[in-house]
Amino acid sequence: GSSSPLAACPGTPCAPGASCLLAMNVPVLTLGGDVLTTLDITPSSKLEDFREQLCEIVGPRLGDVTGAPDLRPRLFYCAGELLPGLPLLAAGIREGSPLTMLVTPASRVVSASNDGTARIWNPETGDCLMTLGTVGWQRRATFQGGALKVGREMTSAAFSPDGKLVLSTSADCTAKIWSVQSGDLVHTLRGHRRRLRAAVFSPDGALALTAAHDCAAKIWDVESGECLHTLQCHSLEVNSAVFSPDGAMVLTASADKTAKTWCVQTGRCLQTLKGHRWDVLSAVFSPDGALALTTSDDRTAKIWRVDSGECLQTLRAPGPRFLSAVFSPDGTLALTASLIPVAQIWHVASGKCLHTLRGHLNSVHSAVFSPDGKQVITASQDRDAKIWSVELGECLHTLRGHADALRAAEFSPEGKAALTASDDGTAKVWCAV
């Protein structure tokens, strides 16, 4: 659950000169509750005092996902989180106080650019930690510095579920898998004959999925880089491809006016979702994998039953077409972004529009829910992002500061921050609360 800033717990504080400064054993836990080690601390200690010690003790045992210096210690007392800079004594902590510290790898952001690179960033400091690229025939990465040209622009980049790998796509018709720890190029996925439109990891990180303008999607083994299946029943380019939440199926969207579901194990086409009159631009699964949501150039989005291929609802765009559509975390709502300056929240079961989010001055390129489903963030051609209340349909915050159109906006996993990406060549991190 979420934590609140630490306040003093009930109890009698130590008197001056008493044993408040005696060492206390503090267990160091993972988010899963596994005890990694214990630390000896005093109530006058601060969270920052343990950083170097934690890196030495805990880093190797966490698998060094992003390097030991990037560990993030979090100290809890009485179900509240101790904020950095606050001495334990000032928070009312005394000898014998129950303290718990959780240590997790710090947050990371990966970006892809037309300059031919992908970069990994620390969103808290804005520092570039690693640049992924190639120079000539020598494959390498540079740290804390200038970008390396690949020769062809990178068009997308995404972390694996465990954060140890990055999957990128390039305009040279290939996808690449990179090691986050070393920056080395692990595999180049070759086989598509035209530009890639999408690349994602499976939920367990064992597989990768690519979609391209060559009318095909491909499933790859991440460990070996081998192509396991080519999904080729579409007659025109594949615009998007995603795994189901359980990783057992793939959903593709194509310019041939259809979306298709596929069996990951066999590569066989399971269902063809027919009903759109023009290109299908995107397709996503619901959180439980039972439904699919598609958008099309025919000015509609459609909700489908995955098992039967039956169209349950048709959502009609208020303008020329929808630019994106997603389900809410609980699957009861759908959210669409439009070529005109609005986004809309829909009730999945009835197909009814619950709220039209008005306030942008130009096209809304993307719209997504917060992790708890209570808020929405939109990114617009008008250079602004906006955060909205799902319940009220009202704008809560306008995030203004980019010099050009916004292409995407996302909430952080805990929902307390937002990330925006713009045509001005920058990404920005914002406080979302």
CSV table of C-alpha atoms in Angstrom, one decimal:
chain,number,residue,atom,x,y,z
A,1,GLY,CA,0.0,0.0,0.0
A,2,SER,CA,1.0,3.6,-0.1
A,3,SER,CA,2.9,5.2,2.7
A,4,SER,CA,2.6,8.5,4.4
A,5,PRO,CA,5.4,10.8,5.6
A,6,LEU,CA,6.6,9.8,9.0
A,7,ALA,CA,5.1,11.3,12.2
A,8,ALA,CA,6.2,10.5,15.7
A,9,CYS,CA,4.7,7.4,17.0
A,10,PRO,CA,2.9,7.4,20.4
A,11,GLY,CA,5.1,6.6,23.3
A,12,THR,CA,7.4,8.3,25.8
A,13,PRO,CA,10.5,9.8,24.2
A,14,CYS,CA,13.9,9.3,25.7
A,15,ALA,CA,14.9,11.8,28.3
A,16,PRO,CA,18.0,13.9,27.7
A,17,GLY,CA,21.1,11.8,28.3
A,18,ALA,CA,19.2,8.6,28.2
A,19,SER,CA,20.0,5.6,25.9
A,20,CYS,CA,18.5,7.1,22.7
A,21,LEU,CA,21.8,6.9,20.9
A,22,LEU,CA,22.3,3.2,21.5
A,23,ALA,CA,22.7,1.1,18.3
A,24,MET,CA,19.6,-0.6,17.0
A,25,ASN,CA,19.3,-3.5,14.6
A,26,VAL,CA,17.3,-2.6,11.5
A,27,PRO,CA,16.3,-5.4,9.1
A,28,VAL,CA,16.9,-4.6,5.4
A,29,LEU,CA,14.0,-6.0,3.4
A,30,THR,CA,13.1,-6.3,-0.3
A,31,LEU,CA,9.7,-5.3,-1.4
A,32,GLY,CA,8.8,-8.9,-1.3
A,33,GLY,CA,9.6,-9.1,2.4
A,34,ASP,CA,12.8,-11.1,2.1
A,35,VAL,CA,15.5,-10.1,4.7
A,36,LEU,CA,18.7,-9.2,2.9
A,37,THR,CA,20.8,-8.0,5.9
A,38,THR,CA,20.6,-5.9,9.1
A,39,LEU,CA,22.2,-2.6,9.9
A,40,ASP,CA,23.3,-1.1,13.2
A,41,ILE,CA,22.0,2.5,13.4
A,42,THR,CA,21.4,5.1,16.1
A,43,PRO,CA,18.4,7.5,16.3
A,44,SER,CA,20.5,10.4,15.3
A,45,SER,CA,21.3,8.7,12.0
A,46,LYS,CA,19.7,9.9,8.7
A,47,LEU,CA,18.7,7.9,5.7
A,48,GLU,CA,21.6,9.2,3.7
A,49,ASP,CA,24.1,7.9,6.2
A,50,PHE,CA,23.5,4.3,5.1
A,51,ARG,CA,23.8,4.8,1.3
A,52,GLU,CA,27.4,3.7,0.9
A,53,GLN,CA,27.0,0.8,3.4
A,54,LEU,CA,23.9,-0.4,1.7
A,55,CYS,CA,25.6,-0.3,-1.7
A,56,GLU,CA,28.4,-2.5,-0.4
A,57,ILE,CA,26.2,-5.0,1.5
A,58,VAL,CA,22.9,-5.2,-0.5
A,59,GLY,CA,23.9,-4.4,-4.1
A,60,PRO,CA,25.4,-7.7,-5.1
A,61,ARG,CA,22.6,-9.6,-3.4
A,62,LEU,CA,20.0,-7.7,-5.4
A,63,GLY,CA,21.6,-8.9,-8.6
A,64,ASP,CA,23.1,-5.4,-9.4
A,65,VAL,CA,20.2,-4.7,-11.8
A,66,THR,CA,21.2,-1.1,-12.4
A,67,GLY,CA,24.4,-0.9,-10.4
A,68,ALA,CA,24.9,-0.7,-6.7
A,69,PRO,CA,25.2,3.1,-6.5
A,70,ASP,CA,21.6,3.4,-7.7
A,71,LEU,CA,20.0,1.7,-4.7
A,72,ARG,CA,17.2,3.6,-3.1
A,73,PRO,CA,16.9,3.0,0.7
A,74,ARG,CA,13.5,3.6,2.3
A,75,LEU,CA,13.0,3.5,6.1
A,76,PHE,CA,9.6,2.9,7.7
A,77,TYR,CA,8.4,3.4,11.3
A,78,CYS,CA,4.9,2.9,12.5
A,79,ALA,CA,3.6,2.4,8.9
A,80,GLY,CA,5.0,5.8,7.9
A,81,GLU,CA,8.0,6.5,5.7
A,82,LEU,CA,11.0,8.5,7.0
A,83,LEU,CA,11.8,11.3,4.6
A,84,PRO,CA,15.5,11.9,3.6
A,85,GLY,CA,17.2,14.5,5.8
A,86,LEU,CA,15.1,13.8,8.9
A,87,PRO,CA,17.1,12.5,11.9
A,88,LEU,CA,15.5,9.4,13.5
A,89,LEU,CA,15.6,11.1,16.9
A,90,ALA,CA,13.5,14.0,15.6
A,91,ALA,CA,10.8,11.6,14.5
A,92,GLY,CA,10.4,10.3,18.0
A,93,ILE,CA,12.3,7.0,17.5
A,94,ARG,CA,13.8,5.5,20.6
A,95,GLU,CA,15.7,2.4,21.6
A,96,GLY,CA,13.7,-0.7,20.6
A,97,SER,CA,11.5,1.2,18.1
A,98,PRO,CA,10.3,-1.2,15.3
A,99,LEU,CA,12.1,0.0,12.1
A,100,THR,CA,12.0,-1.5,8.7
A,101,MET,CA,14.1,-0.5,5.7
A,102,LEU,CA,13.3,-1.5,2.1
A,103,VAL,CA,16.0,-1.2,-0.5
A,104,THR,CA,15.0,-1.1,-4.2
A,105,PRO,CA,16.8,-0.2,-7.4
A,106,ALA,CA,16.1,3.5,-8.2
A,107,SER,CA,13.7,4.4,-10.9
A,108,ARG,CA,14.9,4.6,-14.5
A,109,VAL,CA,13.6,6.0,-17.7
A,110,VAL,CA,14.7,4.9,-21.2
A,111,SER,CA,14.2,7.1,-24.2
A,112,ALA,CA,14.8,6.6,-28.0
A,113,SER,CA,15.7,9.4,-30.3
A,114,ASN,CA,16.2,10.4,-34.0
A,115,ASP,CA,19.8,11.1,-33.2
A,116,GLY,CA,20.4,7.3,-33.4
A,117,THR,CA,20.7,6.6,-29.6
A,118,ALA,CA,18.7,5.2,-26.7
A,119,ARG,CA,19.5,6.7,-23.3
A,120,ILE,CA,18.9,5.6,-19.7
A,121,TRP,CA,18.2,8.4,-17.2
A,122,ASN,CA,17.8,8.9,-13.5
A,123,PRO,CA,14.4,10.7,-13.3
A,124,GLU,CA,15.2,12.1,-9.9
A,125,THR,CA,18.4,13.9,-10.9
A,126,GLY,CA,17.9,14.2,-14.7
A,127,ASP,CA,21.3,12.6,-15.2
A,128,CYS,CA,22.0,10.5,-18.3
A,129,LEU,CA,23.4,7.2,-16.9
A,130,MET,CA,24.0,5.4,-20.1
A,131,THR,CA,23.9,5.9,-23.9
A,132,LEU,CA,23.3,2.9,-26.1
A,133,GLY,CA,24.7,3.0,-29.6
A,134,THR,CA,27.3,1.9,-32.0
A,135,VAL,CA,30.4,3.4,-33.5
A,136,GLY,CA,31.4,1.9,-36.8
A,137,TRP,CA,31.6,-1.9,-36.3
A,138,GLN,CA,32.5,-1.6,-32.6
A,139,ARG,CA,29.6,-2.2,-30.3
A,140,ARG,CA,29.8,-0.3,-27.0
A,141,ALA,CA,28.0,2.2,-24.7
A,142,THR,CA,29.2,5.4,-23.2
A,143,PHE,CA,28.3,6.6,-19.7
A,144,GLN,CA,27.7,10.1,-18.3
A,145,GLY,CA,28.4,11.8,-21.6
A,146,GLY,CA,27.8,12.5,-25.2
A,147,ALA,CA,25.6,10.3,-27.3
A,148,LEU,CA,26.9,7.8,-29.9
A,149,LYS,CA,25.4,7.7,-33.3
A,150,VAL,CA,23.9,4.5,-34.6
A,151,GLY,CA,23.6,5.7,-38.1
A,152,ARG,CA,19.8,5.2,-38.2
A,153,GLU,CA,17.4,6.7,-35.7
A,154,MET,CA,16.0,4.6,-32.9
A,155,THR,CA,12.3,4.7,-32.9
A,156,SER,CA,11.4,3.1,-29.6
A,157,ALA,CA,12.9,1.6,-26.4
A,158,ALA,CA,11.5,-0.3,-23.5
A,159,PHE,CA,12.9,-2.0,-20.4
A,160,SER,CA,12.4,-5.7,-19.7
A,161,PRO,CA,10.1,-6.5,-16.7
A,162,ASP,CA,13.1,-7.1,-14.5
A,163,GLY,CA,14.9,-4.0,-15.7
A,164,LYS,CA,18.0,-5.9,-16.8
A,165,LEU,CA,17.5,-5.4,-20.6
A,166,VAL,CA,16.4,-2.8,-23.0
A,167,LEU,CA,14.6,-3.6,-26.3
A,168,SER,CA,15.0,-0.9,-29.0
A,169,THR,CA,13.8,-0.6,-32.6
A,170,SER,CA,15.6,1.2,-35.4
A,171,ALA,CA,14.8,2.5,-38.8
A,172,ASP,CA,17.1,-0.1,-40.3
A,173,CYS,CA,14.4,-2.8,-39.9
A,174,THR,CA,16.0,-4.4,-36.8
A,175,ALA,CA,15.3,-4.6,-33.1
A,176,LYS,CA,18.1,-4.7,-30.6
A,177,ILE,CA,18.4,-6.2,-27.1
A,178,TRP,CA,20.9,-4.4,-24.7
A,179,SER,CA,22.3,-5.1,-21.3
A,180,VAL,CA,21.5,-2.4,-18.8
A,181,GLN,CA,24.4,-3.3,-16.5
A,182,SER,CA,27.1,-3.2,-19.2
A,183,GLY,CA,25.6,-1.3,-22.1
A,184,ASP,CA,26.6,-4.2,-24.4
A,185,LEU,CA,24.5,-5.1,-27.4
A,186,VAL,CA,23.2,-8.6,-26.6
A,187,HIS,CA,21.3,-9.5,-29.8
A,188,THR,CA,20.3,-7.9,-33.0
A,189,LEU,CA,16.9,-9.3,-34.1
A,190,ARG,CA,17.0,-9.5,-37.9
A,191,GLY,CA,14.2,-10.8,-40.2
A,192,HIS,CA,11.8,-8.0,-40.9
A,193,ARG,CA,12.0,-6.5,-44.4
A,194,ARG,CA,10.5,-3.1,-43.6
A,195,ARG,CA,10.4,-0.5,-40.8
A,196,LEU,CA,9.3,-1.8,-37.4
A,197,ARG,CA,6.3,-0.3,-35.7
A,198,ALA,CA,6.4,-1.9,-32.3
A,199,ALA,CA,8.6,-4.0,-30.0
A,200,VAL,CA,7.7,-5.2,-26.5
A,201,PHE,CA,8.8,-7.9,-24.0
A,202,SER,CA,6.5,-10.6,-22.8
A,203,PRO,CA,5.2,-10.3,-19.2
A,204,ASP,CA,7.8,-12.7,-17.9
A,205,GLY,CA,10.6,-11.2,-20.0
A,206,ALA,CA,11.5,-14.5,-21.8
A,207,LEU,CA,10.1,-13.4,-25.2
A,208,ALA,CA,10.1,-10.3,-27.4
A,209,LEU,CA,7.5,-9.3,-30.0
A,210,THR,CA,8.1,-7.1,-33.0
A,211,ALA,CA,5.6,-5.7,-35.6
A,212,ALA,CA,6.5,-4.2,-39.0
A,213,HIS,CA,5.4,-2.7,-42.2
A,214,ASP,CA,6.2,-6.0,-43.9
A,215,CYS,CA,2.8,-7.4,-42.9
A,216,ALA,CA,4.3,-9.6,-40.2
A,217,ALA,CA,4.9,-9.8,-36.5
A,218,LYS,CA,7.6,-12.0,-35.0
A,219,ILE,CA,8.1,-13.7,-31.6
A,220,TRP,CA,11.7,-14.0,-30.5
A,221,ASP,CA,13.5,-15.9,-27.7
A,222,VAL,CA,15.3,-13.2,-25.6
A,223,GLU,CA,18.1,-15.5,-24.4
A,224,SER,CA,19.1,-16.8,-27.8
A,225,GLY,CA,17.9,-14.0,-30.1
A,226,GLU,CA,16.2,-16.7,-32.2
A,227,CYS,CA,12.9,-16.1,-34.1
A,228,LEU,CA,10.4,-18.6,-32.8
A,229,HIS,CA,7.4,-17.7,-34.9
A,230,THR,CA,6.5,-15.3,-37.7
A,231,LEU,CA,2.9,-14.3,-37.5
A,232,GLN,CA,1.9,-13.6,-41.1
A,233,CYS,CA,-1.8,-13.7,-41.9
A,234,HIS,CA,-2.2,-9.9,-42.4
A,235,SER,CA,-2.3,-8.6,-46.0
A,236,LEU,CA,-1.0,-5.1,-45.1
A,237,GLU,CA,1.4,-3.6,-42.6
A,238,VAL,CA,1.0,-4.4,-38.9
A,239,ASN,CA,0.6,-1.2,-36.9
A,240,SER,CA,0.8,-2.6,-33.4
A,241,ALA,CA,1.4,-5.9,-31.5
A,242,VAL,CA,1.1,-6.7,-27.8
A,243,PHE,CA,1.2,-9.7,-25.5
A,244,SER,CA,-1.8,-10.7,-23.4
A,245,PRO,CA,-1.4,-10.1,-19.6
A,246,ASP,CA,-0.7,-13.8,-19.1
A,247,GLY,CA,1.7,-14.0,-22.0
A,248,ALA,CA,-0.2,-16.8,-23.7
A,249,MET,CA,-1.5,-14.7,-26.7
A,250,VAL,CA,-0.5,-11.9,-29.0
A,251,LEU,CA,-2.9,-9.2,-30.4
A,252,THR,CA,-2.0,-7.5,-33.7
A,253,ALA,CA,-3.6,-4.5,-35.5
A,254,SER,CA,-3.2,-4.1,-39.2
A,255,ALA,CA,-3.9,-1.7,-42.1
A,256,ASP,CA,-5.9,-4.6,-43.6
A,257,LYS,CA,-8.9,-3.4,-41.4
A,258,THR,CA,-8.5,-6.4,-39.0
A,259,ALA,CA,-7.0,-7.3,-35.7
A,260,LYS,CA,-5.9,-10.8,-34.9
A,261,THR,CA,-5.2,-12.9,-31.8
A,262,TRP,CA,-2.4,-15.5,-31.9
A,263,CYS,CA,-1.2,-18.4,-29.8
A,264,VAL,CA,2.3,-17.7,-28.5
A,265,GLN,CA,3.2,-21.3,-28.1
A,266,THR,CA,2.3,-22.4,-31.7
A,267,GLY,CA,2.2,-19.1,-33.6
A,268,ARG,CA,-1.3,-20.1,-34.9
A,269,CYS,CA,-4.0,-17.4,-35.6
A,270,LEU,CA,-6.9,-17.9,-33.1
A,271,GLN,CA,-9.4,-15.1,-34.0
A,272,THR,CA,-9.8,-12.4,-36.6
A,273,LEU,CA,-11.6,-9.3,-35.4
A,274,LYS,CA,-13.5,-8.0,-38.3
A,275,GLY,CA,-15.8,-5.0,-38.3
A,276,HIS,CA,-13.7,-1.8,-38.9
A,277,ARG,CA,-14.0,-0.2,-42.3
A,278,TRP,CA,-10.5,1.3,-42.5
A,279,ASP,CA,-7.0,0.7,-41.1
A,280,VAL,CA,-6.9,-0.6,-37.5
A,281,LEU,CA,-4.3,1.6,-35.8
A,282,SER,CA,-3.9,0.0,-32.4
A,283,ALA,CA,-5.2,-2.9,-30.3
A,284,VAL,CA,-4.7,-3.7,-26.6
A,285,PHE,CA,-5.9,-6.4,-24.2
A,286,SER,CA,-8.0,-5.7,-21.1
A,287,PRO,CA,-6.2,-6.3,-17.8
A,288,ASP,CA,-7.8,-9.7,-17.4
A,289,GLY,CA,-7.2,-10.6,-21.1
A,290,ALA,CA,-10.8,-11.3,-21.8
A,291,LEU,CA,-11.5,-8.2,-24.0
A,292,ALA,CA,-9.7,-6.3,-26.7
A,293,LEU,CA,-9.9,-2.6,-27.6
A,294,THR,CA,-9.1,-1.4,-31.1
A,295,THR,CA,-8.9,2.0,-32.8
A,296,SER,CA,-9.3,2.7,-36.5
A,297,ASP,CA,-9.2,5.3,-39.2
A,298,ASP,CA,-12.9,4.8,-39.6
A,299,ARG,CA,-13.5,7.1,-36.6
A,300,THR,CA,-14.4,4.3,-34.2
A,301,ALA,CA,-12.9,2.3,-31.4
A,302,LYS,CA,-14.4,-1.2,-30.8
A,303,ILE,CA,-14.5,-3.5,-27.7
A,304,TRP,CA,-14.3,-7.2,-28.5
A,305,ARG,CA,-14.6,-10.5,-26.8
A,306,VAL,CA,-11.2,-12.2,-27.3
A,307,ASP,CA,-12.5,-15.8,-27.1
A,308,SER,CA,-15.2,-15.5,-29.7
A,309,GLY,CA,-14.2,-12.4,-31.7
A,310,GLU,CA,-17.6,-10.8,-31.1
A,311,CYS,CA,-17.8,-7.0,-31.2
A,312,LEU,CA,-19.5,-5.9,-27.9
A,313,GLN,CA,-19.3,-2.1,-28.2
A,314,THR,CA,-18.5,0.6,-30.8
A,315,LEU,CA,-17.2,3.9,-29.5
A,316,ARG,CA,-17.6,6.8,-32.0
A,317,ALA,CA,-14.9,9.5,-32.3
A,318,PRO,CA,-16.0,13.1,-31.9
A,319,GLY,CA,-13.6,14.1,-34.7
A,320,PRO,CA,-11.7,12.6,-37.6
A,321,ARG,CA,-10.3,9.6,-35.6
A,322,PHE,CA,-9.0,8.3,-32.3
A,323,LEU,CA,-5.2,8.4,-31.8
A,324,SER,CA,-5.1,6.0,-28.9
A,325,ALA,CA,-7.3,3.9,-26.6
A,326,VAL,CA,-6.5,2.0,-23.4
A,327,PHE,CA,-8.4,0.2,-20.6
A,328,SER,CA,-8.4,1.4,-17.0
A,329,PRO,CA,-6.4,-0.8,-14.5
A,330,ASP,CA,-9.6,-2.5,-13.4
A,331,GLY,CA,-10.9,-3.0,-16.9
A,332,THR,CA,-14.2,-1.2,-16.3
A,333,LEU,CA,-13.4,2.0,-18.2
A,334,ALA,CA,-11.8,2.9,-21.6
A,335,LEU,CA,-9.9,6.1,-22.4
A,336,THR,CA,-9.5,7.5,-25.9
A,337,ALA,CA,-7.4,10.3,-27.3
A,338,SER,CA,-8.6,12.2,-30.4
A,339,LEU,CA,-7.3,14.1,-33.4
A,340,ILE,CA,-9.4,17.0,-32.0
A,341,PRO,CA,-8.6,18.6,-28.6
A,342,VAL,CA,-10.5,16.1,-26.4
A,343,ALA,CA,-10.1,12.8,-24.6
A,344,GLN,CA,-13.0,10.7,-23.5
A,345,ILE,CA,-13.7,8.2,-20.7
A,346,TRP,CA,-16.1,5.4,-21.6
A,347,HIS,CA,-18.0,2.8,-19.6
A,348,VAL,CA,-16.8,-0.6,-21.1
A,349,ALA,CA,-20.0,-2.6,-20.3
A,350,SER,CA,-22.4,-0.1,-21.8
A,351,GLY,CA,-20.3,1.8,-24.3
A,352,LYS,CA,-21.5,5.1,-22.8
A,353,CYS,CA,-19.2,8.1,-22.8
A,354,LEU,CA,-19.0,9.2,-19.1
A,355,HIS,CA,-16.7,12.3,-19.5
A,356,THR,CA,-15.3,14.4,-22.4
A,357,LEU,CA,-12.1,16.0,-21.2
A,358,ARG,CA,-12.0,19.5,-22.7
A,359,GLY,CA,-9.2,22.0,-22.3
A,360,HIS,CA,-6.5,21.3,-24.8
A,361,LEU,CA,-6.1,23.6,-27.8
A,362,ASN,CA,-5.0,21.0,-30.3
A,363,SER,CA,-4.9,17.2,-31.0
A,364,VAL,CA,-4.5,14.9,-28.0
A,365,HIS,CA,-1.8,12.4,-29.0
A,366,SER,CA,-2.0,10.1,-26.0
A,367,ALA,CA,-4.1,9.5,-22.8
A,368,VAL,CA,-3.4,7.0,-20.1
A,369,PHE,CA,-4.7,6.2,-16.6
A,370,SER,CA,-2.8,6.5,-13.4
A,371,PRO,CA,-1.9,3.1,-11.7
A,372,ASP,CA,-4.8,3.4,-9.3
A,373,GLY,CA,-7.2,4.4,-12.1
A,374,LYS,CA,-8.3,7.6,-10.3
A,375,GLN,CA,-6.6,10.0,-12.7
A,376,VAL,CA,-5.8,10.5,-16.4
A,377,ILE,CA,-2.9,12.2,-18.0
A,378,THR,CA,-3.1,13.6,-21.6
A,379,ALA,CA,-0.4,14.8,-23.9
A,380,SER,CA,-1.2,17.3,-26.7
A,381,GLN,CA,0.0,19.0,-29.8
A,382,ASP,CA,-0.6,22.3,-27.9
A,383,ARG,CA,2.7,21.6,-25.9
A,384,ASP,CA,0.8,20.9,-22.6
A,385,ALA,CA,0.0,17.8,-20.6
A,386,LYS,CA,-3.0,17.8,-18.3
A,387,ILE,CA,-3.9,15.6,-15.3
A,388,TRP,CA,-7.7,14.9,-14.9
A,389,SER,CA,-10.0,13.5,-12.2
A,390,VAL,CA,-11.6,10.3,-13.6
A,391,GLU,CA,-14.6,10.6,-11.2
A,392,LEU,CA,-15.3,14.3,-12.0
A,393,GLY,CA,-13.9,14.7,-15.5
A,394,GLU,CA,-12.2,17.9,-14.3
A,395,CYS,CA,-8.7,19.1,-15.0
A,396,LEU,CA,-6.6,19.0,-11.9
A,397,HIS,CA,-3.2,20.2,-13.2
A,398,THR,CA,-1.7,21.6,-16.4
A,399,LEU,CA,1.9,20.7,-17.0
A,400,ARG,CA,3.4,23.5,-19.1
A,401,GLY,CA,7.0,24.0,-20.0
A,402,HIS,CA,7.8,22.2,-23.3
A,403,ALA,CA,8.7,24.2,-26.4
A,404,ASP,CA,7.0,21.9,-28.9
A,405,ALA,CA,4.3,19.3,-29.3
A,406,LEU,CA,4.0,16.5,-26.8
A,407,ARG,CA,4.0,13.0,-28.1
A,408,ALA,CA,3.4,11.0,-24.9
A,409,ALA,CA,2.9,11.2,-21.2
A,410,GLU,CA,2.9,8.5,-18.5
A,411,PHE,CA,2.6,8.2,-14.7
A,412,SER,CA,5.4,6.7,-12.7
A,413,PRO,CA,4.6,3.2,-11.3
A,414,GLU,CA,3.6,4.6,-7.9
A,415,GLY,CA,1.6,7.4,-9.6
A,416,LYS,CA,3.3,10.3,-7.8
A,417,ALA,CA,5.3,11.6,-10.8
A,418,ALA,CA,4.6,12.0,-14.5
A,419,LEU,CA,6.9,11.8,-17.5
A,420,THR,CA,6.3,13.8,-20.7
A,421,ALA,CA,8.1,13.5,-24.1
A,422,SER,CA,8.2,16.3,-26.6
A,423,ASP,CA,9.2,17.2,-30.2
A,424,ASP,CA,11.5,19.8,-28.6
A,425,GLY,CA,14.0,17.0,-27.9
A,426,THR,CA,13.4,16.7,-24.2
A,427,ALA,CA,11.6,14.6,-21.7
A,428,LYS,CA,10.5,16.1,-18.4
A,429,VAL,CA,9.6,14.6,-15.0
A,430,TRP,CA,6.8,16.4,-13.0
A,431,CYS,CA,5.2,16.1,-9.6
A,432,ALA,CA,1.8,14.6,-10.2
A,433,VAL,CA,0.3,15.0,-6.7
